[in-house]
């Protein structure tokens, strides 16, 4: 099974670009074009949060227009920049959209892809409540090779300003993951760079952003404003999973 992880596009409409100096809409368009040309083709595309930069209706409409060019199904996890009621109404086309957490499992070619919702409304850091953790425990009990997709990494990534903003109180989550040997990978976004950590049989991976990459040391301008983005190109992660074996690579675009 081939998964393409597009993370953190931070979309706003064309007339409100750029975002932190980058044309995130143009970059997502280029990434969609690159994904469409991948060989082998992906079985599914997962977008691990911060689909929108501002949670606005216009931003999700712009996102939807670009994703209409993608030849593969795209499944999404909530990020801290997303706004559930608008996301649900525009992206999921729900008529009675509310702010209920959005988590679900995909079954593909003998594998399970479990998408979590770590958003805590109004907060930058992430959170999983007991209801979602109980559900996760059940979902992981199938014994099928599994991948978790979530926005906030459950472990520190070695960057001080980001490590304050990861999944909070992650002890129970990590205990559940470490108890299930069928779980192979945890794919995360949020930190806008490539990182890897092994936890027993499971590996935590974070992806670079398809919109903008973060600096590990933000630059503080003379006027006090903080520069957090770099000029590095957009990128996405490719994961090839075959039973319990997997390999991964980062595909970097040219701009
Ligand atoms: Fe982000
Ligand atoms: Fe985020």
mmCIF file of C-alpha atoms and ligand atoms in Angstrom:
data_model
loop_
_atom_site.group_PDB
_atom_site.id
_atom_site.type_symbol
_atom_site.label_atom_id
_atom_site.label_comp_id
_atom_site.label_asym_id
_atom_site.label_seq_id
_atom_site.Cartn_x
_atom_site.Cartn_y
_atom_site.Cartn_z
ATOM 1 C CA UNK A 1 0.000 0.000 0.000
ATOM 2 C CA UNK A 2 1.378 3.398 -0.956
ATOM 3 C CA UNK A 3 0.362 6.395 1.159
ATOM 4 C CA UNK A 4 1.218 9.952 0.216
ATOM 5 C CA UNK A 5 1.229 12.296 3.188
ATOM 6 C CA UNK A 6 0.526 15.893 2.293
ATOM 7 C CA UNK A 7 0.789 17.952 5.441
ATOM 8 C CA UNK A 8 0.077 21.476 6.567
ATOM 9 C CA UNK A 9 -0.903 23.181 3.310
ATOM 10 C CA UNK A 10 -2.137 26.282 5.246
ATOM 11 C CA UNK A 11 -4.432 27.361 2.421
ATOM 12 C CA UNK A 12 -5.965 30.793 2.033
ATOM 13 C CA UNK A 13 -7.585 32.036 -1.197
ATOM 14 C CA UNK A 14 -5.361 33.534 -3.925
ATOM 15 C CA UNK A 15 -6.241 37.135 -2.996
ATOM 16 C CA UNK A 16 -5.013 36.580 0.594
ATOM 17 C CA UNK A 17 -1.708 34.963 -0.362
ATOM 18 C CA UNK A 18 1.133 34.700 0.575
ATOM 19 C CA UNK A 19 1.258 32.915 3.950
ATOM 20 C CA UNK A 20 4.534 33.595 5.772
ATOM 21 C CA UNK A 21 6.027 34.645 2.423
ATOM 22 C CA UNK A 22 4.955 31.553 0.472
ATOM 23 C CA UNK A 23 2.195 31.020 -2.082
ATOM 24 C CA UNK A 24 0.674 28.042 -0.308
ATOM 25 C CA UNK A 25 -2.122 27.650 -2.855
ATOM 26 C CA UNK A 26 0.329 27.517 -5.787
ATOM 27 C CA UNK A 27 2.550 25.110 -3.883
ATOM 28 C CA UNK A 28 -0.350 22.738 -3.194
ATOM 29 C CA UNK A 29 -1.286 22.848 -6.878
ATOM 30 C CA UNK A 30 2.278 21.857 -7.792
ATOM 31 C CA UNK A 31 2.243 19.070 -5.197
ATOM 32 C CA UNK A 32 -1.049 17.700 -6.544
ATOM 33 C CA UNK A 33 0.476 17.652 -10.007
ATOM 34 C CA UNK A 34 3.536 15.768 -8.687
ATOM 35 C CA UNK A 35 1.382 13.240 -6.794
ATOM 36 C CA UNK A 36 -0.696 12.613 -9.926
ATOM 37 C CA UNK A 37 2.498 11.656 -11.781
ATOM 38 C CA UNK A 38 3.928 9.313 -9.118
ATOM 39 C CA UNK A 39 4.870 5.787 -10.174
ATOM 40 C CA UNK A 40 3.717 3.587 -8.547
ATOM 41 C CA UNK A 41 0.557 5.578 -7.963
ATOM 42 C CA UNK A 42 -0.602 6.023 -4.348
ATOM 43 C CA UNK A 43 -3.496 4.025 -2.934
ATOM 44 C CA UNK A 44 -4.497 6.978 -0.844
ATOM 45 C CA UNK A 45 -3.473 10.479 0.108
ATOM 46 C CA UNK A 46 -3.646 11.674 3.702
ATOM 47 C CA UNK A 47 -3.523 15.332 4.634
ATOM 48 C CA UNK A 48 -2.356 15.573 8.242
ATOM 49 C CA UNK A 49 -3.859 18.851 9.329
ATOM 50 C CA UNK A 50 -3.758 22.618 9.002
ATOM 51 C CA UNK A 51 -5.588 22.247 5.708
ATOM 52 C CA UNK A 52 -6.689 25.864 6.088
ATOM 53 C CA UNK A 53 -4.543 28.633 7.539
ATOM 54 C CA UNK A 54 -7.465 30.547 9.013
ATOM 55 C CA UNK A 55 -10.419 28.139 9.131
ATOM 56 C CA UNK A 56 -12.431 30.329 6.752
ATOM 57 C CA UNK A 57 -15.042 29.155 4.290
ATOM 58 C CA UNK A 58 -13.097 30.745 1.402
ATOM 59 C CA UNK A 59 -9.959 28.842 2.336
ATOM 60 C CA UNK A 60 -11.732 25.465 2.305
ATOM 61 C CA UNK A 61 -13.385 26.302 -1.016
ATOM 62 C CA UNK A 62 -9.948 27.108 -2.491
ATOM 63 C CA UNK A 63 -8.585 23.857 -1.046
ATOM 64 C CA UNK A 64 -11.463 21.873 -2.485
ATOM 65 C CA UNK A 65 -10.884 23.351 -5.929
ATOM 66 C CA UNK A 66 -7.211 22.324 -5.919
ATOM 67 C CA UNK A 67 -7.978 18.847 -4.561
ATOM 68 C CA UNK A 68 -10.506 18.319 -7.347
ATOM 69 C CA UNK A 69 -7.413 17.993 -9.589
ATOM 70 C CA UNK A 70 -6.017 15.137 -7.464
ATOM 71 C CA UNK A 71 -6.583 11.722 -9.061
ATOM 72 C CA UNK A 72 -6.638 9.874 -5.717
ATOM 73 C CA UNK A 73 -8.855 10.014 -2.636
ATOM 74 C CA UNK A 74 -7.597 12.492 -0.034
ATOM 75 C CA UNK A 75 -8.448 11.902 3.632
ATOM 76 C CA UNK A 76 -7.860 14.572 6.220
ATOM 77 C CA UNK A 77 -6.957 14.960 9.885
ATOM 78 C CA UNK A 78 -7.800 18.076 11.865
ATOM 79 C CA UNK A 79 -5.007 20.541 12.673
ATOM 80 C CA UNK A 80 -4.976 23.437 15.098
ATOM 81 C CA UNK A 81 -5.550 25.929 12.242
ATOM 82 C CA UNK A 82 -8.653 24.093 11.041
ATOM 83 C CA UNK A 83 -12.183 24.942 12.116
ATOM 84 C CA UNK A 84 -14.352 21.849 12.375
ATOM 85 C CA UNK A 85 -17.820 23.276 11.606
ATOM 86 C CA UNK A 86 -16.620 24.965 8.405
ATOM 87 C CA UNK A 87 -14.382 22.043 7.447
ATOM 88 C CA UNK A 88 -17.300 19.657 7.883
ATOM 89 C CA UNK A 89 -19.689 21.852 5.892
ATOM 90 C CA UNK A 90 -17.385 22.576 2.952
ATOM 91 C CA UNK A 91 -15.058 19.565 2.745
ATOM 92 C CA UNK A 92 -17.394 16.825 3.998
ATOM 93 C CA UNK A 93 -20.537 18.504 2.628
ATOM 94 C CA UNK A 94 -22.420 17.922 5.881
ATOM 95 C CA UNK A 95 -25.670 19.897 6.055
ATOM 96 C CA UNK A 96 -25.805 19.812 9.873
ATOM 97 C CA UNK A 97 -22.084 20.446 10.424
ATOM 98 C CA UNK A 98 -21.028 20.865 14.053
ATOM 99 C CA UNK A 99 -17.750 20.896 15.967
ATOM 100 C CA UNK A 100 -17.705 17.164 16.804
ATOM 101 C CA UNK A 101 -14.213 15.594 16.628
ATOM 102 C CA UNK A 102 -13.481 13.956 13.273
ATOM 103 C CA UNK A 103 -11.761 10.579 13.583
ATOM 104 C CA UNK A 104 -12.161 7.392 11.565
ATOM 105 C CA UNK A 105 -10.482 4.279 10.176
ATOM 106 C CA UNK A 106 -9.782 3.354 6.562
ATOM 107 C CA UNK A 107 -9.325 -0.296 5.594
ATOM 108 C CA UNK A 108 -7.135 -0.780 2.533
ATOM 109 C CA UNK A 109 -5.499 -3.897 1.083
ATOM 110 C CA UNK A 110 -5.233 -5.664 4.451
ATOM 111 C CA UNK A 111 -3.957 -2.564 6.256
ATOM 112 C CA UNK A 112 -5.667 -0.126 8.588
ATOM 113 C CA UNK A 113 -5.167 3.624 8.476
ATOM 114 C CA UNK A 114 -6.481 5.266 11.638
ATOM 115 C CA UNK A 115 -6.975 9.019 11.427
ATOM 116 C CA UNK A 116 -7.135 10.855 14.759
ATOM 117 C CA UNK A 117 -8.377 14.318 15.685
ATOM 118 C CA UNK A 118 -5.914 15.966 18.088
ATOM 119 C CA UNK A 119 -7.353 19.453 17.806
ATOM 120 C CA UNK A 120 -8.230 21.244 21.029
ATOM 121 C CA UNK A 121 -10.370 24.149 19.890
ATOM 122 C CA UNK A 122 -8.679 27.497 20.507
ATOM 123 C CA UNK A 123 -5.308 25.896 21.387
ATOM 124 C CA UNK A 124 -2.155 25.432 19.317
ATOM 125 C CA UNK A 125 -1.067 22.296 21.194
ATOM 126 C CA UNK A 126 -2.907 19.005 20.738
ATOM 127 C CA UNK A 127 -5.045 16.788 22.941
ATOM 128 C CA UNK A 128 -6.794 13.396 22.840
ATOM 129 C CA UNK A 129 -9.662 12.770 25.241
ATOM 130 C CA UNK A 130 -10.509 9.425 26.852
ATOM 131 C CA UNK A 131 -13.380 8.760 24.423
ATOM 132 C CA UNK A 132 -11.043 8.941 21.434
ATOM 133 C CA UNK A 133 -8.316 6.954 23.203
ATOM 134 C CA UNK A 134 -10.838 4.215 24.108
ATOM 135 C CA UNK A 135 -11.915 4.118 20.464
ATOM 136 C CA UNK A 136 -8.269 3.952 19.317
ATOM 137 C CA UNK A 137 -7.587 1.027 21.619
ATOM 138 C CA UNK A 138 -10.465 -0.868 19.963
ATOM 139 C CA UNK A 139 -9.366 0.038 16.444
ATOM 140 C CA UNK A 140 -5.854 -1.252 17.095
ATOM 141 C CA UNK A 141 -7.106 -4.596 18.372
ATOM 142 C CA UNK A 142 -7.716 -5.985 14.850
ATOM 143 C CA UNK A 143 -4.140 -7.258 14.545
ATOM 144 C CA UNK A 144 -3.890 -5.901 10.978
ATOM 145 C CA UNK A 145 -0.790 -3.849 10.089
ATOM 146 C CA UNK A 146 -1.799 -0.321 11.066
ATOM 147 C CA UNK A 147 -0.780 3.288 10.598
ATOM 148 C CA UNK A 148 -1.978 6.218 12.688
ATOM 149 C CA UNK A 149 -2.270 9.637 11.034
ATOM 150 C CA UNK A 150 -2.557 12.665 13.328
ATOM 151 C CA UNK A 151 -1.615 16.328 13.346
ATOM 152 C CA UNK A 152 0.310 16.808 16.611
ATOM 153 C CA UNK A 153 3.364 14.592 17.211
ATOM 154 C CA UNK A 154 3.138 12.610 20.459
ATOM 155 C CA UNK A 155 6.871 12.978 21.195
ATOM 156 C CA UNK A 156 9.242 15.983 21.307
ATOM 157 C CA UNK A 157 10.950 16.679 17.985
ATOM 158 C CA UNK A 158 14.033 18.360 19.434
ATOM 159 C CA UNK A 159 13.023 21.934 18.575
ATOM 160 C CA UNK A 160 12.325 24.030 21.664
ATOM 161 C CA UNK A 161 9.555 26.316 20.357
ATOM 162 C CA UNK A 162 7.694 23.427 18.719
ATOM 163 C CA UNK A 163 8.047 20.991 21.598
ATOM 164 C CA UNK A 164 5.791 23.150 23.786
ATOM 165 C CA UNK A 165 3.032 22.714 21.197
ATOM 166 C CA UNK A 166 2.913 18.952 20.549
ATOM 167 C CA UNK A 167 0.355 16.440 21.866
ATOM 168 C CA UNK A 168 -0.147 17.156 25.570
ATOM 169 C CA UNK A 169 -0.311 14.454 28.248
ATOM 170 C CA UNK A 170 0.555 11.787 25.677
ATOM 171 C CA UNK A 171 1.339 9.014 28.229
ATOM 172 C CA UNK A 172 -1.828 6.958 27.708
ATOM 173 C CA UNK A 173 -1.657 7.370 23.932
ATOM 174 C CA UNK A 174 1.937 6.096 23.898
ATOM 175 C CA UNK A 175 1.076 3.184 26.201
ATOM 176 C CA UNK A 176 -1.730 2.121 23.845
ATOM 177 C CA UNK A 177 0.568 2.359 20.813
ATOM 178 C CA UNK A 178 3.411 0.463 22.447
ATOM 179 C CA UNK A 179 1.055 -2.364 23.459
ATOM 180 C CA UNK A 180 -0.006 -3.097 19.868
ATOM 181 C CA UNK A 181 2.702 -4.678 17.747
ATOM 182 C CA UNK A 182 0.556 -4.462 14.594
ATOM 183 C CA UNK A 183 0.938 -0.677 14.754
ATOM 184 C CA UNK A 184 3.937 0.204 12.599
ATOM 185 C CA UNK A 185 3.846 3.935 11.945
ATOM 186 C CA UNK A 186 2.522 7.190 13.372
ATOM 187 C CA UNK A 187 2.449 9.884 10.667
ATOM 188 C CA UNK A 188 2.252 13.432 12.018
ATOM 189 C CA UNK A 189 2.313 17.009 10.756
ATOM 190 C CA UNK A 190 2.323 20.320 12.665
ATOM 191 C CA UNK A 191 6.095 20.812 12.980
ATOM 192 C CA UNK A 192 6.718 21.431 9.253
ATOM 193 C CA UNK A 193 9.873 19.386 9.030
ATOM 194 C CA UNK A 194 11.073 15.814 8.608
ATOM 195 C CA UNK A 195 11.702 13.966 11.879
ATOM 196 C CA UNK A 196 11.807 10.311 12.969
ATOM 197 C CA UNK A 197 11.795 8.516 16.336
ATOM 198 C CA UNK A 198 11.526 4.796 17.080
ATOM 199 C CA UNK A 199 9.354 3.653 20.021
ATOM 200 C CA UNK A 200 9.730 -0.113 20.338
ATOM 201 C CA UNK A 201 8.011 -1.548 17.217
ATOM 202 C CA UNK A 202 6.405 1.713 16.105
ATOM 203 C CA UNK A 203 8.092 4.649 14.369
ATOM 204 C CA UNK A 204 6.904 8.244 14.697
ATOM 205 C CA UNK A 205 7.454 10.289 11.534
ATOM 206 C CA UNK A 206 6.698 13.952 10.960
ATOM 207 C CA UNK A 207 6.457 15.421 7.472
ATOM 208 C CA UNK A 208 7.642 18.639 5.920
ATOM 209 C CA UNK A 209 4.839 20.946 4.816
ATOM 210 C CA UNK A 210 3.432 21.277 1.302
ATOM 211 C CA UNK A 211 3.038 24.985 2.122
ATOM 212 C CA UNK A 212 5.993 26.321 4.107
ATOM 213 C CA UNK A 213 8.836 24.956 6.208
ATOM 214 C CA UNK A 214 9.518 26.151 9.750
ATOM 215 C CA UNK A 215 12.813 27.456 11.092
ATOM 216 C CA UNK A 216 14.204 25.600 14.052
ATOM 217 C CA UNK A 217 15.385 28.968 15.417
ATOM 218 C CA UNK A 218 12.916 31.740 14.559
ATOM 219 C CA UNK A 219 14.482 35.093 13.592
ATOM 220 C CA UNK A 220 13.345 38.103 15.631
ATOM 221 C CA UNK A 221 13.213 41.305 13.539
ATOM 222 C CA UNK A 222 14.135 44.750 14.905
ATOM 223 C CA UNK A 223 10.415 45.577 15.193
ATOM 224 C CA UNK A 224 9.834 42.481 17.327
ATOM 225 C CA UNK A 225 8.082 40.413 14.663
ATOM 226 C CA UNK A 226 9.089 36.779 14.443
ATOM 227 C CA UNK A 227 10.095 35.041 11.206
ATOM 228 C CA UNK A 228 9.217 31.345 11.507
ATOM 229 C CA UNK A 229 9.272 30.219 7.854
ATOM 230 C CA UNK A 230 12.201 29.388 5.586
ATOM 231 C CA UNK A 231 12.456 29.632 1.782
ATOM 232 C CA UNK A 232 12.881 25.863 1.443
ATOM 233 C CA UNK A 233 10.693 24.209 -1.211
ATOM 234 C CA UNK A 234 7.428 22.428 -0.545
ATOM 235 C CA UNK A 235 7.656 18.698 0.146
ATOM 236 C CA UNK A 236 5.598 15.631 0.968
ATOM 237 C CA UNK A 237 6.183 12.170 2.375
ATOM 238 C CA UNK A 238 5.712 8.850 0.575
ATOM 239 C CA UNK A 239 5.213 5.678 2.641
ATOM 240 C CA UNK A 240 5.209 2.188 1.148
ATOM 241 C CA UNK A 241 3.735 -0.351 3.542
ATOM 242 C CA UNK A 242 3.823 -4.083 2.848
ATOM 243 C CA UNK A 243 2.431 -6.011 5.809
ATOM 244 C CA UNK A 244 4.726 -5.168 8.700
ATOM 245 C CA UNK A 245 7.514 -3.823 6.462
ATOM 246 C CA UNK A 246 7.677 -0.241 5.363
ATOM 247 C CA UNK A 247 9.948 2.304 3.754
ATOM 248 C CA UNK A 248 9.583 6.021 3.329
ATOM 249 C CA UNK A 249 11.033 8.933 1.388
ATOM 250 C CA UNK A 250 10.540 12.678 1.122
ATOM 251 C CA UNK A 251 9.610 14.124 -2.261
ATOM 252 C CA UNK A 252 10.799 17.726 -2.532
ATOM 253 C CA UNK A 253 9.325 20.033 -5.138
ATOM 254 C CA UNK A 254 11.523 22.460 -7.024
ATOM 255 C CA UNK A 255 10.135 25.622 -5.444
HETATM 256 FE FE1 LIG B 1 0.961 23.726 10.309
HETATM 257 FE FE1 LIG B 2 -0.344 22.826 13.368
#
